[in-house]
CSV table of C-alpha atoms and ligand atoms in Angstrom, one decimal:
chain,number,residue,atom,x,y,z
A,1,MET,CA,9.6,-17.9,1.8
A,2,ASN,CA,10.9,-19.9,4.8
A,3,LYS,CA,8.3,-18.7,7.5
A,4,LEU,CA,4.9,-20.9,7.9
A,5,THR,CA,1.8,-20.1,5.5
A,6,LEU,CA,-2.3,-20.5,6.1
A,7,ALA,CA,-1.8,-24.2,4.6
A,8,ASP,CA,0.2,-25.4,7.5
A,9,LEU,CA,-2.1,-24.4,10.4
A,10,ASP,CA,-4.8,-26.7,11.5
A,11,LEU,CA,-7.8,-24.7,11.3
A,12,ASP,CA,-10.8,-26.9,11.7
A,13,ARG,CA,-12.5,-25.7,15.1
A,14,HIS,CA,-10.1,-23.5,16.1
A,15,GLN,CA,-10.4,-19.7,17.0
A,16,VAL,CA,-7.8,-18.1,14.2
A,17,LEU,CA,-6.5,-15.0,15.1
A,18,VAL,CA,-6.4,-12.1,11.6
A,19,ARG,CA,-4.8,-9.4,11.3
A,20,VAL,CA,-6.3,-7.4,8.2
A,21,ASP,CA,-5.6,-4.7,6.5
A,22,PHE,CA,-9.5,-3.4,6.7
A,23,ASN,CA,-7.9,0.3,6.2
A,24,VAL,CA,-9.9,2.1,4.3
A,25,PRO,CA,-11.8,5.0,3.0
A,26,LEU,CA,-15.7,5.8,4.6
A,27,SER,CA,-17.7,7.8,3.3
A,28,GLU,CA,-20.5,9.7,5.7
A,29,ARG,CA,-24.2,8.8,4.9
A,30,PRO,CA,-27.6,10.5,6.2
A,31,PRO,CA,-28.9,8.5,8.7
A,32,THR,CA,-32.4,6.6,7.6
A,33,GLN,CA,-33.5,6.7,11.0
A,34,PRO,CA,-33.0,9.2,14.0
A,35,PHE,CA,-30.3,8.0,16.7
A,36,GLU,CA,-28.4,6.1,14.1
A,37,ASP,CA,-25.3,5.1,14.8
A,38,VAL,CA,-23.6,4.0,11.5
A,39,SER,CA,-23.4,7.0,9.5
A,40,TYR,CA,-20.9,5.6,7.4
A,41,ALA,CA,-20.2,3.6,4.4
A,42,VAL,CA,-17.1,1.7,3.1
A,43,ALA,CA,-16.3,4.1,0.2
A,44,ASP,CA,-13.8,1.9,-1.8
A,45,ASP,CA,-13.6,-1.9,-0.8
A,46,THR,CA,-10.4,-2.9,-2.3
A,47,ARG,CA,-8.7,-3.8,1.1
A,48,ILE,CA,-11.8,-6.1,2.6
A,49,ARG,CA,-11.8,-8.0,-1.0
A,50,ALA,CA,-8.0,-8.9,-1.2
A,51,ALA,CA,-8.5,-10.6,2.4
A,52,LEU,CA,-11.6,-12.8,1.4
A,53,PRO,CA,-9.0,-15.5,0.5
A,54,THR,CA,-7.4,-15.8,3.8
A,55,VAL,CA,-11.2,-15.5,5.3
A,56,ARG,CA,-13.3,-17.9,3.1
A,57,ALA,CA,-10.5,-20.4,3.4
A,58,ILE,CA,-10.3,-20.0,7.3
A,59,MET,CA,-14.3,-20.4,7.2
A,60,GLU,CA,-14.8,-23.3,4.9
A,61,ALA,CA,-11.5,-25.7,7.0
A,62,GLY,CA,-14.5,-25.3,9.6
A,63,GLY,CA,-12.3,-22.3,11.6
A,64,ARG,CA,-13.8,-19.0,13.6
A,65,ALA,CA,-11.7,-16.3,12.2
A,66,ILE,CA,-11.1,-13.0,14.4
A,67,LEU,CA,-9.9,-10.2,12.7
A,68,LEU,CA,-8.2,-7.1,13.8
A,69,SER,CA,-7.3,-4.3,12.1
A,70,HIS,CA,-6.8,-0.1,12.5
A,71,LEU,CA,-8.4,2.2,10.6
A,72,GLY,CA,-6.9,6.0,10.1
A,73,ARG,CA,-4.8,7.7,12.8
A,74,PRO,CA,-7.5,7.5,16.0
A,75,LYS,CA,-4.8,8.1,18.3
A,76,GLY,CA,-5.2,5.6,21.2
A,77,GLN,CA,-8.2,6.9,21.9
A,78,PRO,CA,-12.1,5.1,20.8
A,79,ASN,CA,-13.3,7.2,18.1
A,80,SER,CA,-16.4,7.2,16.3
A,81,SER,CA,-15.9,8.4,13.2
A,82,LEU,CA,-13.3,5.6,12.8
A,83,SER,CA,-15.4,2.3,13.7
A,84,LEU,CA,-15.3,-0.4,11.7
A,85,ALA,CA,-18.9,-1.3,12.4
A,86,PRO,CA,-19.8,-0.1,8.5
A,87,VAL,CA,-16.5,-2.6,8.1
A,88,ALA,CA,-18.3,-5.3,9.3
A,89,GLU,CA,-21.6,-4.4,8.0
A,90,HIS,CA,-19.5,-4.6,4.8
A,91,LEU,CA,-18.1,-7.7,5.2
A,92,GLY,CA,-21.3,-9.2,6.2
A,93,GLY,CA,-22.7,-8.7,2.6
A,94,LEU,CA,-19.5,-10.3,0.7
A,95,LEU,CA,-20.3,-13.0,3.5
A,96,ASP,CA,-23.3,-14.4,3.4
A,97,GLY,CA,-24.1,-12.5,7.4
A,98,LYS,CA,-21.6,-14.7,8.4
A,99,VAL,CA,-20.1,-11.3,9.9
A,100,ARG,CA,-20.4,-10.2,13.8
A,101,PHE,CA,-18.9,-7.6,15.2
A,102,CYS,CA,-18.1,-6.5,19.0
A,103,ASN,CA,-17.3,-2.4,19.8
A,104,SER,CA,-14.4,-3.7,21.9
A,105,THR,CA,-11.3,-5.4,20.9
A,106,THR,CA,-10.7,-7.6,24.2
A,107,GLY,CA,-13.3,-8.1,27.7
A,108,PRO,CA,-15.6,-9.5,28.8
A,109,LEU,CA,-17.6,-8.9,25.6
A,110,VAL,CA,-15.6,-9.7,23.5
A,111,ASP,CA,-15.1,-13.3,25.3
A,112,ARG,CA,-18.8,-13.8,25.1
A,113,THR,CA,-19.2,-13.6,21.9
A,114,LEU,CA,-16.2,-16.0,21.3
A,115,ARG,CA,-17.9,-18.1,23.0
A,116,SER,CA,-21.5,-18.5,20.8
A,117,MET,CA,-19.7,-18.1,18.0
A,118,PRO,CA,-20.5,-21.5,15.5
A,119,ASP,CA,-17.7,-22.6,13.7
A,120,GLY,CA,-17.7,-21.1,9.6
A,121,THR,CA,-18.3,-17.9,11.0
A,122,VAL,CA,-16.5,-14.7,11.3
A,123,LEU,CA,-15.9,-12.2,14.4
A,124,LEU,CA,-15.2,-8.8,13.1
A,125,LEU,CA,-13.4,-6.4,16.6
A,126,GLU,CA,-13.4,-3.1,16.5
A,127,ASN,CA,-10.4,-0.6,15.9
A,128,THR,CA,-6.9,-1.8,17.2
A,129,ARG,CA,-6.1,1.6,17.2
A,130,PHE,CA,-8.9,3.2,19.7
A,131,HIS,CA,-6.3,1.5,22.4
A,132,PRO,CA,-3.3,3.2,23.1
A,133,GLY,CA,-0.9,0.1,23.4
A,134,GLU,CA,-1.3,-0.6,19.8
A,135,THR,CA,1.1,1.5,17.9
A,136,ARG,CA,3.4,1.1,21.7
A,137,ASN,CA,3.4,-2.5,21.0
A,138,ASP,CA,2.8,-2.8,24.5
A,139,ALA,CA,3.2,-6.3,26.3
A,140,ASP,CA,-0.2,-6.4,28.4
A,141,PHE,CA,-2.3,-5.7,25.4
A,142,ALA,CA,-0.3,-7.4,23.0
A,143,LYS,CA,-1.8,-10.7,25.1
A,144,ASP,CA,-4.8,-10.0,25.2
A,145,LEU,CA,-5.0,-9.9,21.6
A,146,ALA,CA,-3.2,-13.6,21.7
A,147,GLN,CA,-5.6,-15.0,24.3
A,148,LEU,CA,-8.4,-14.9,21.6
A,149,GLY,CA,-6.3,-16.8,19.0
A,150,ASP,CA,-4.7,-20.3,19.3
A,151,VAL,CA,-3.0,-19.3,16.6
A,152,PHE,CA,-2.5,-16.1,14.6
A,153,VAL,CA,-2.6,-15.1,11.2
A,154,ASN,CA,-0.7,-12.2,9.2
A,155,ASP,CA,-2.7,-11.1,5.7
A,156,ALA,CA,-2.1,-7.2,6.0
A,157,PHE,CA,1.1,-6.2,4.7
A,158,GLY,CA,0.3,-2.7,4.5
A,159,THR,CA,1.8,-2.6,8.3
A,160,ALA,CA,4.3,-4.9,8.0
A,161,HIS,CA,6.3,-2.3,8.8
A,162,ARG,CA,5.4,-1.5,11.7
A,163,ALA,CA,5.6,-3.2,14.7
A,164,HIS,CA,2.6,-3.1,16.4
A,165,ALA,CA,0.8,-5.0,19.0
A,166,SER,CA,-1.6,-6.1,16.4
A,167,ASN,CA,0.4,-7.6,14.0
A,168,VAL,CA,4.2,-8.0,16.0
A,169,GLY,CA,3.4,-8.4,19.7
A,170,VAL,CA,0.6,-10.6,19.3
A,171,ALA,CA,2.7,-13.0,17.3
A,172,GLN,CA,5.5,-13.1,20.0
A,173,ARG,CA,2.7,-14.6,22.3
A,174,ILE,CA,0.9,-16.8,20.4
A,175,PRO,CA,2.2,-20.9,19.5
A,176,LYS,CA,2.0,-20.6,15.6
A,177,ALA,CA,2.2,-17.3,13.6
A,178,ALA,CA,1.8,-17.8,10.1
A,179,ALA,CA,1.7,-15.5,6.7
A,180,GLY,CA,-2.2,-15.1,5.3
A,181,LEU,CA,-3.0,-15.6,1.3
A,182,LEU,CA,-2.6,-12.0,0.7
A,183,LEU,CA,0.9,-11.3,2.5
A,184,GLU,CA,2.2,-14.9,0.6
A,185,ARG,CA,1.2,-13.2,-2.9
A,186,GLU,CA,2.9,-9.9,-2.0
A,187,LEU,CA,6.2,-11.5,-0.4
A,188,ARG,CA,6.2,-13.4,-3.5
A,189,LEU,CA,5.3,-11.4,-6.1
A,190,LEU,CA,7.9,-8.5,-5.3
A,191,GLY,CA,10.3,-11.3,-4.0
A,192,ASP,CA,10.3,-11.9,-7.4
A,193,ALA,CA,10.2,-8.5,-9.3
A,194,LEU,CA,13.2,-7.8,-7.3
A,195,HIS,CA,15.2,-10.4,-5.8
A,196,HIS,CA,14.8,-13.0,-9.3
A,197,PRO,CA,13.5,-10.7,-12.5
A,198,THR,CA,13.2,-11.6,-15.6
A,199,PRO,CA,15.5,-8.6,-18.0
A,200,PRO,CA,15.2,-5.7,-18.9
A,201,VAL,CA,13.7,-4.9,-15.8
A,202,VAL,CA,12.3,-1.0,-15.4
A,203,ALA,CA,12.4,0.9,-12.5
A,204,LEU,CA,9.3,3.6,-12.9
A,205,LEU,CA,9.8,6.5,-9.8
A,206,GLY,CA,7.7,9.1,-9.1
A,207,GLY,CA,6.0,11.3,-6.3
A,208,ALA,CA,6.6,14.2,-4.1
A,209,LYS,CA,9.8,14.1,-2.6
A,210,VAL,CA,13.3,12.9,-3.7
A,211,SER,CA,13.9,12.5,0.5
A,212,ASP,CA,11.0,10.0,0.9
A,213,LYS,CA,12.4,7.6,-1.9
A,214,ILE,CA,16.0,7.7,-1.8
A,215,GLY,CA,16.6,4.3,-0.4
A,216,VAL,CA,14.3,2.9,-3.1
A,217,ILE,CA,15.8,5.2,-5.8
A,218,ARG,CA,19.3,3.7,-4.2
A,219,SER,CA,18.3,-0.1,-4.2
A,220,LEU,CA,16.6,-0.3,-7.3
A,221,ALA,CA,18.9,1.4,-9.1
A,222,ALA,CA,21.4,-1.6,-7.8
A,223,MET,CA,19.1,-4.0,-9.9
A,224,ALA,CA,17.0,-2.1,-12.9
A,225,ASP,CA,18.7,-1.5,-16.1
A,226,HIS,CA,16.6,1.6,-16.1
A,227,ILE,CA,15.8,4.2,-14.4
A,228,LEU,CA,13.0,6.4,-15.0
A,229,ILE,CA,12.4,9.4,-13.1
A,230,GLY,CA,9.2,11.7,-13.4
A,231,GLY,CA,7.0,13.6,-10.3
A,232,ALA,CA,8.0,16.5,-8.4
A,233,MET,CA,10.9,14.2,-7.3
A,234,SER,CA,12.5,15.0,-10.9
A,235,TYR,CA,12.8,18.4,-10.4
A,236,THR,CA,15.9,17.8,-7.6
A,237,PHE,CA,17.2,16.1,-10.1
A,238,LEU,CA,17.0,18.4,-12.6
A,239,LYS,CA,18.3,21.8,-10.8
A,240,ALA,CA,21.2,18.9,-9.9
A,241,ARG,CA,22.0,18.5,-13.0
A,242,GLY,CA,21.9,22.3,-13.3
A,243,PHE,CA,18.6,22.7,-15.4
A,244,ASN,CA,15.9,26.1,-14.5
A,245,THR,CA,13.3,24.5,-11.9
A,246,GLY,CA,10.8,27.5,-11.8
A,247,ALA,CA,8.8,27.3,-8.8
A,248,SER,CA,8.5,23.8,-8.9
A,249,LEU,CA,8.4,21.8,-5.9
A,250,VAL,CA,12.2,20.8,-5.1
A,251,GLU,CA,14.0,19.3,-2.2
A,252,ASP,CA,17.1,21.8,-1.7
A,253,ASP,CA,19.4,19.8,0.8
A,254,TRP,CA,18.7,17.0,-1.5
A,255,VAL,CA,20.2,18.5,-4.0
A,256,ASP,CA,24.2,17.0,-3.8
A,257,ASP,CA,22.3,13.5,-2.9
A,258,ALA,CA,20.4,13.6,-6.5
A,259,LEU,CA,23.6,14.8,-8.5
A,260,ASN,CA,25.4,11.7,-6.8
A,261,MET,CA,22.8,9.3,-7.3
A,262,PHE,CA,22.5,10.6,-11.5
A,263,VAL,CA,26.2,10.1,-11.6
A,264,ALA,CA,26.3,6.9,-9.8
A,265,ALA,CA,23.7,5.6,-12.2
A,266,ALA,CA,26.2,5.8,-15.1
A,267,GLY,CA,23.1,6.9,-17.5
A,268,LYS,CA,20.6,4.3,-16.4
A,269,LEU,CA,18.8,7.2,-14.6
A,270,LYS,CA,17.0,8.8,-17.3
A,271,LEU,CA,15.2,12.4,-16.5
A,272,PRO,CA,11.8,14.4,-18.2
A,273,VAL,CA,13.1,16.1,-21.8
A,274,ASP,CA,9.5,18.7,-21.2
A,275,HIS,CA,6.8,18.9,-19.4
A,276,ILE,CA,3.5,20.2,-18.9
A,277,VAL,CA,4.1,23.5,-16.6
A,278,SER,CA,1.8,26.0,-14.6
A,279,THR,CA,1.7,28.4,-13.0
A,280,ASP,CA,-0.7,27.9,-10.0
A,281,LEU,CA,-1.7,24.1,-9.4
A,282,ARG,CA,-5.1,25.4,-9.5
A,283,ALA,CA,-4.3,27.4,-13.0
A,284,THR,CA,-4.8,24.7,-15.2
A,285,ALA,CA,-5.9,27.0,-17.8
A,286,GLU,CA,-2.4,28.6,-18.3
A,287,ALA,CA,-1.0,25.0,-18.4
A,288,ARG,CA,1.4,25.0,-21.7
A,289,THR,CA,4.1,22.4,-22.9
A,290,VAL,CA,8.2,23.9,-22.1
A,291,SER,CA,11.4,21.2,-23.0
A,292,ARG,CA,14.1,21.1,-20.0
A,293,ASP,CA,14.0,24.9,-18.7
A,294,ILE,CA,11.2,25.6,-16.6
A,295,PRO,CA,10.6,29.6,-16.4
A,296,ALA,CA,10.4,31.8,-13.8
A,297,GLY,CA,7.2,31.6,-12.2
A,298,PHE,CA,6.0,28.1,-13.7
A,299,MET,CA,6.2,24.8,-11.6
A,300,GLY,CA,5.9,21.9,-13.4
A,301,LEU,CA,3.0,19.6,-12.1
A,302,ASP,CA,3.4,16.8,-15.1
A,303,ILE,CA,5.8,14.7,-17.2
A,304,GLY,CA,5.3,16.7,-21.0
A,305,PRO,CA,4.5,14.1,-24.4
A,306,ALA,CA,8.2,13.7,-25.4
A,307,THR,CA,8.8,12.3,-21.8
A,308,VAL,CA,5.7,10.0,-22.5
A,309,GLU,CA,7.2,8.7,-25.6
A,310,ARG,CA,10.9,8.6,-24.7
A,311,TYR,CA,9.2,6.0,-21.2
A,312,LEU,CA,7.2,4.6,-23.1
A,313,ASP,CA,10.2,3.2,-26.0
A,314,ILE,CA,11.6,1.6,-22.8
A,315,LEU,CA,8.5,0.2,-20.8
A,316,ARG,CA,7.9,-1.7,-23.9
A,317,ARG,CA,10.8,-3.4,-24.2
A,318,ALA,CA,10.7,-4.6,-21.1
A,319,ASN,CA,10.2,-7.3,-19.0
A,320,THR,CA,9.8,-6.5,-15.9
A,321,ILE,CA,8.6,-3.4,-14.2
A,322,ILE,CA,8.6,-2.0,-10.9
A,323,TRP,CA,6.5,1.5,-10.3
A,324,ASN,CA,6.3,3.8,-7.5
A,325,GLY,CA,5.1,7.8,-7.5
A,326,PRO,CA,3.1,9.2,-10.0
A,327,MET,CA,4.5,11.4,-12.8
A,328,GLY,CA,2.5,14.1,-11.4
A,329,VAL,CA,-0.4,16.2,-10.0
A,330,PHE,CA,-2.3,13.1,-11.6
A,331,GLU,CA,-5.4,14.6,-9.3
A,332,LYS,CA,-6.1,17.3,-11.4
A,333,PRO,CA,-6.7,15.7,-14.8
A,334,ALA,CA,-4.7,18.5,-17.1
A,335,PHE,CA,-2.1,17.6,-15.3
A,336,ALA,CA,-3.1,13.4,-15.5
A,337,ALA,CA,-1.8,12.5,-19.3
A,338,GLY,CA,1.7,11.5,-17.8
A,339,THR,CA,0.6,9.2,-15.2
A,340,HIS,CA,-2.2,7.6,-17.2
A,341,ALA,CA,-0.1,7.0,-20.3
A,342,MET,CA,2.4,4.7,-17.7
A,343,ALA,CA,-0.1,3.1,-16.2
A,344,SER,CA,-1.3,2.2,-19.8
A,345,GLY,CA,2.3,1.9,-20.8
A,346,LEU,CA,2.3,-1.3,-17.8
A,347,ALA,CA,-1.6,-2.6,-19.2
A,348,GLU,CA,0.2,-3.3,-22.5
A,349,VAL,CA,3.7,-4.8,-21.9
A,350,THR,CA,1.4,-7.0,-18.9
A,351,ARG,CA,-0.4,-8.5,-22.0
A,352,LYS,CA,2.9,-9.1,-23.3
A,353,ASN,CA,4.0,-11.1,-20.6
A,354,ALA,CA,5.9,-9.1,-18.8
A,355,ILE,CA,5.9,-9.0,-14.9
A,356,THR,CA,4.4,-5.5,-13.9
A,357,VAL,CA,4.4,-4.8,-10.5
A,358,VAL,CA,2.6,-0.9,-8.5
A,359,GLY,CA,2.5,-0.1,-4.9
A,360,GLY,CA,2.6,3.3,-3.2
A,361,GLY,CA,-0.9,4.8,-2.2
A,362,ASP,CA,-1.2,7.1,-4.6
A,363,SER,CA,0.3,5.3,-7.3
A,364,VAL,CA,-2.3,2.3,-6.7
A,365,ALA,CA,-5.1,5.3,-6.8
A,366,ALA,CA,-3.8,6.6,-9.6
A,367,VAL,CA,-3.5,2.8,-11.5
A,368,HIS,CA,-7.4,2.3,-10.6
A,369,ARG,CA,-8.5,5.7,-11.7
A,370,ALA,CA,-7.1,5.1,-15.1
A,371,GLY,CA,-9.0,1.5,-14.4
A,372,LEU,CA,-6.4,-0.7,-15.1
A,373,ALA,CA,-5.4,-2.2,-12.1
A,374,SER,CA,-6.9,-5.6,-13.7
A,375,GLN,CA,-4.6,-5.2,-16.1
A,376,ILE,CA,-1.4,-5.0,-13.9
A,377,THR,CA,0.1,-8.5,-12.4
A,378,HIS,CA,0.2,-6.9,-8.8
A,379,VAL,CA,-1.2,-4.0,-7.5
A,380,SER,CA,0.4,-3.9,-3.9
A,381,THR,CA,-1.8,-2.9,-1.4
A,382,GLY,CA,1.1,-1.6,0.7
A,383,GLY,CA,2.0,1.9,1.0
A,384,GLY,CA,5.2,1.9,3.0
A,385,ALA,CA,5.6,-2.0,3.2
A,386,MET,CA,6.1,-1.9,-0.2
A,387,LEU,CA,8.9,1.2,-0.5
A,388,GLN,CA,10.7,-1.1,2.7
A,389,PHE,CA,10.3,-4.1,0.9
A,390,LEU,CA,12.1,-2.3,-2.2
A,391,GLU,CA,14.8,-1.0,-0.1
A,392,GLY,CA,15.8,-4.8,1.2
A,393,ARG,CA,15.1,-3.8,4.5
A,394,ASP,CA,12.9,-6.5,6.8
A,395,LEU,CA,9.5,-6.1,7.3
A,396,PRO,CA,9.2,-6.2,11.3
A,397,GLY,CA,4.9,-7.9,10.4
A,398,VAL,CA,6.8,-10.8,8.8
A,399,SER,CA,10.3,-11.7,10.4
A,400,VAL,CA,7.9,-12.1,13.7
A,401,LEU,CA,6.3,-15.1,11.8
A,402,THR,CA,7.4,-18.9,13.4
A,403,ASP,CA,10.2,-19.9,10.9
A,404,ARG,CA,9.4,-23.0,8.9
A,405,SER,CA,11.5,-25.6,10.5
B,501,ADP,P1,2.7,7.4,-3.7
B,501,ADP,O1,2.0,7.7,-2.7
B,501,ADP,O2,2.1,6.2,-5.1
B,501,ADP,O3,3.8,6.2,-2.7
B,501,ADP,P2,3.6,9.9,-3.8
B,501,ADP,O4,3.0,10.2,-2.2
B,501,ADP,O5,5.3,9.6,-3.1
B,501,ADP,O6,3.3,8.4,-4.3
B,501,ADP,O7,3.9,10.8,-4.6
B,501,ADP,C1,2.4,11.2,-5.0
B,501,ADP,C2,1.9,12.8,-4.7
B,501,ADP,O8,2.9,13.3,-5.5
B,501,ADP,C3,0.3,13.0,-5.4
B,501,ADP,O9,-0.2,13.4,-4.0
B,501,ADP,C4,1.0,14.1,-6.4
B,501,ADP,O10,0.0,14.7,-6.7
B,501,ADP,C5,2.3,14.7,-5.8
B,501,ADP,N1,3.4,15.2,-7.0
B,501,ADP,C6,3.5,14.6,-8.6
B,501,ADP,N2,4.3,14.9,-9.2
B,501,ADP,C7,3.7,16.5,-8.4
B,501,ADP,C8,5.0,17.4,-9.0
B,501,ADP,N3,5.1,18.1,-10.3
B,501,ADP,N4,4.2,18.3,-8.7
B,501,ADP,C9,3.9,18.4,-7.8
B,501,ADP,N5,2.9,17.8,-6.8
B,501,ADP,C10,3.2,16.3,-7.7
B,502,MG,MG1,1.3,8.9,-1.5
């Protein structure tokens, strides 16, 4: 990578401003005392743990880490249910209590806290999206943020596809902006899988919509040896190929593009040969297996067992696998078998030294649900960012970092 990384920065006794991705799910918890204000807890700390190597490296080098993150979509206004306070509490538990929290992002309270902060400790600032300037990449807000640090580190791959004040604006207004350890690892692993893969390369693509993924399918079609399609997007392809799709989700506006892509892929692109169908998402008792054509009134909700075998056969011979998008409505056990089988297939080939990469919010959730996340080479922390990277488009949060001279 031709960008500065954490190793290039002087950290000792420096104020190191770090953009992390602490956009984690919270769960409500009943207050234990009257008037208690933190009534939320971190429900899944995967993203917090993913940032620990960078934060610990700064602490151990004797720097002060000032952490910036967004949480949810508060639309430029403070919103107590989206405060980062519970995240600070959780982070404190992971870092021996060396974490402070400010309920603002800039201003006198932040300045005062910074002055009293010992080296080797951490300050988490409040949700950057409480400020209307964040998503607008407002110059004044970015300047105020930049004044908090001597240097800037971006470790938030998940927002790297957005040009916001806390990742792009701030990086433009500080002497040095570097990639954190997590961002560096994401870029290296995804970059290797995309640009220097060991063949055979298999792209496993599913999820809700063809329209969300058209750029990714096109880009992967150019480099992969096989493209395996599942999920709701397969019905737009199957309709284009002339099969009956019943009541399945089909994007009629994309049928022509799907057909063109199928033809251009010249046999590389594989579609499901059977399906788990039902009359309704909730009608799990009606679930049954059908081959190719889906009867009227039925929706395809998962890939069927013959497709699973066919896809596993191809996965087992792969040396590089890139997976985005569940094979079915994995949130419901009745329609999760296809997605779980693919997750197991990836774990199996990873044990045989294949490189496997999974990204996308729902795909990552599915791999965690299957208990297989630790058996995959790389589970990306980015959804939209990973898709944009796989499309071969620049990520603004990365482009803006200081070039290595
Ligand atoms: P990711 O977040 O991994 O990029 P997507 O958001 O594109 O994935 O798609 C995930 C969603 O697609 C899930 O909520 C899943 O239930 C849904 N889905 C997958 N297959 C089907 C299907 N056959 N019919 C309806 N929804 C589906
Ligand atoms: Mg999704």
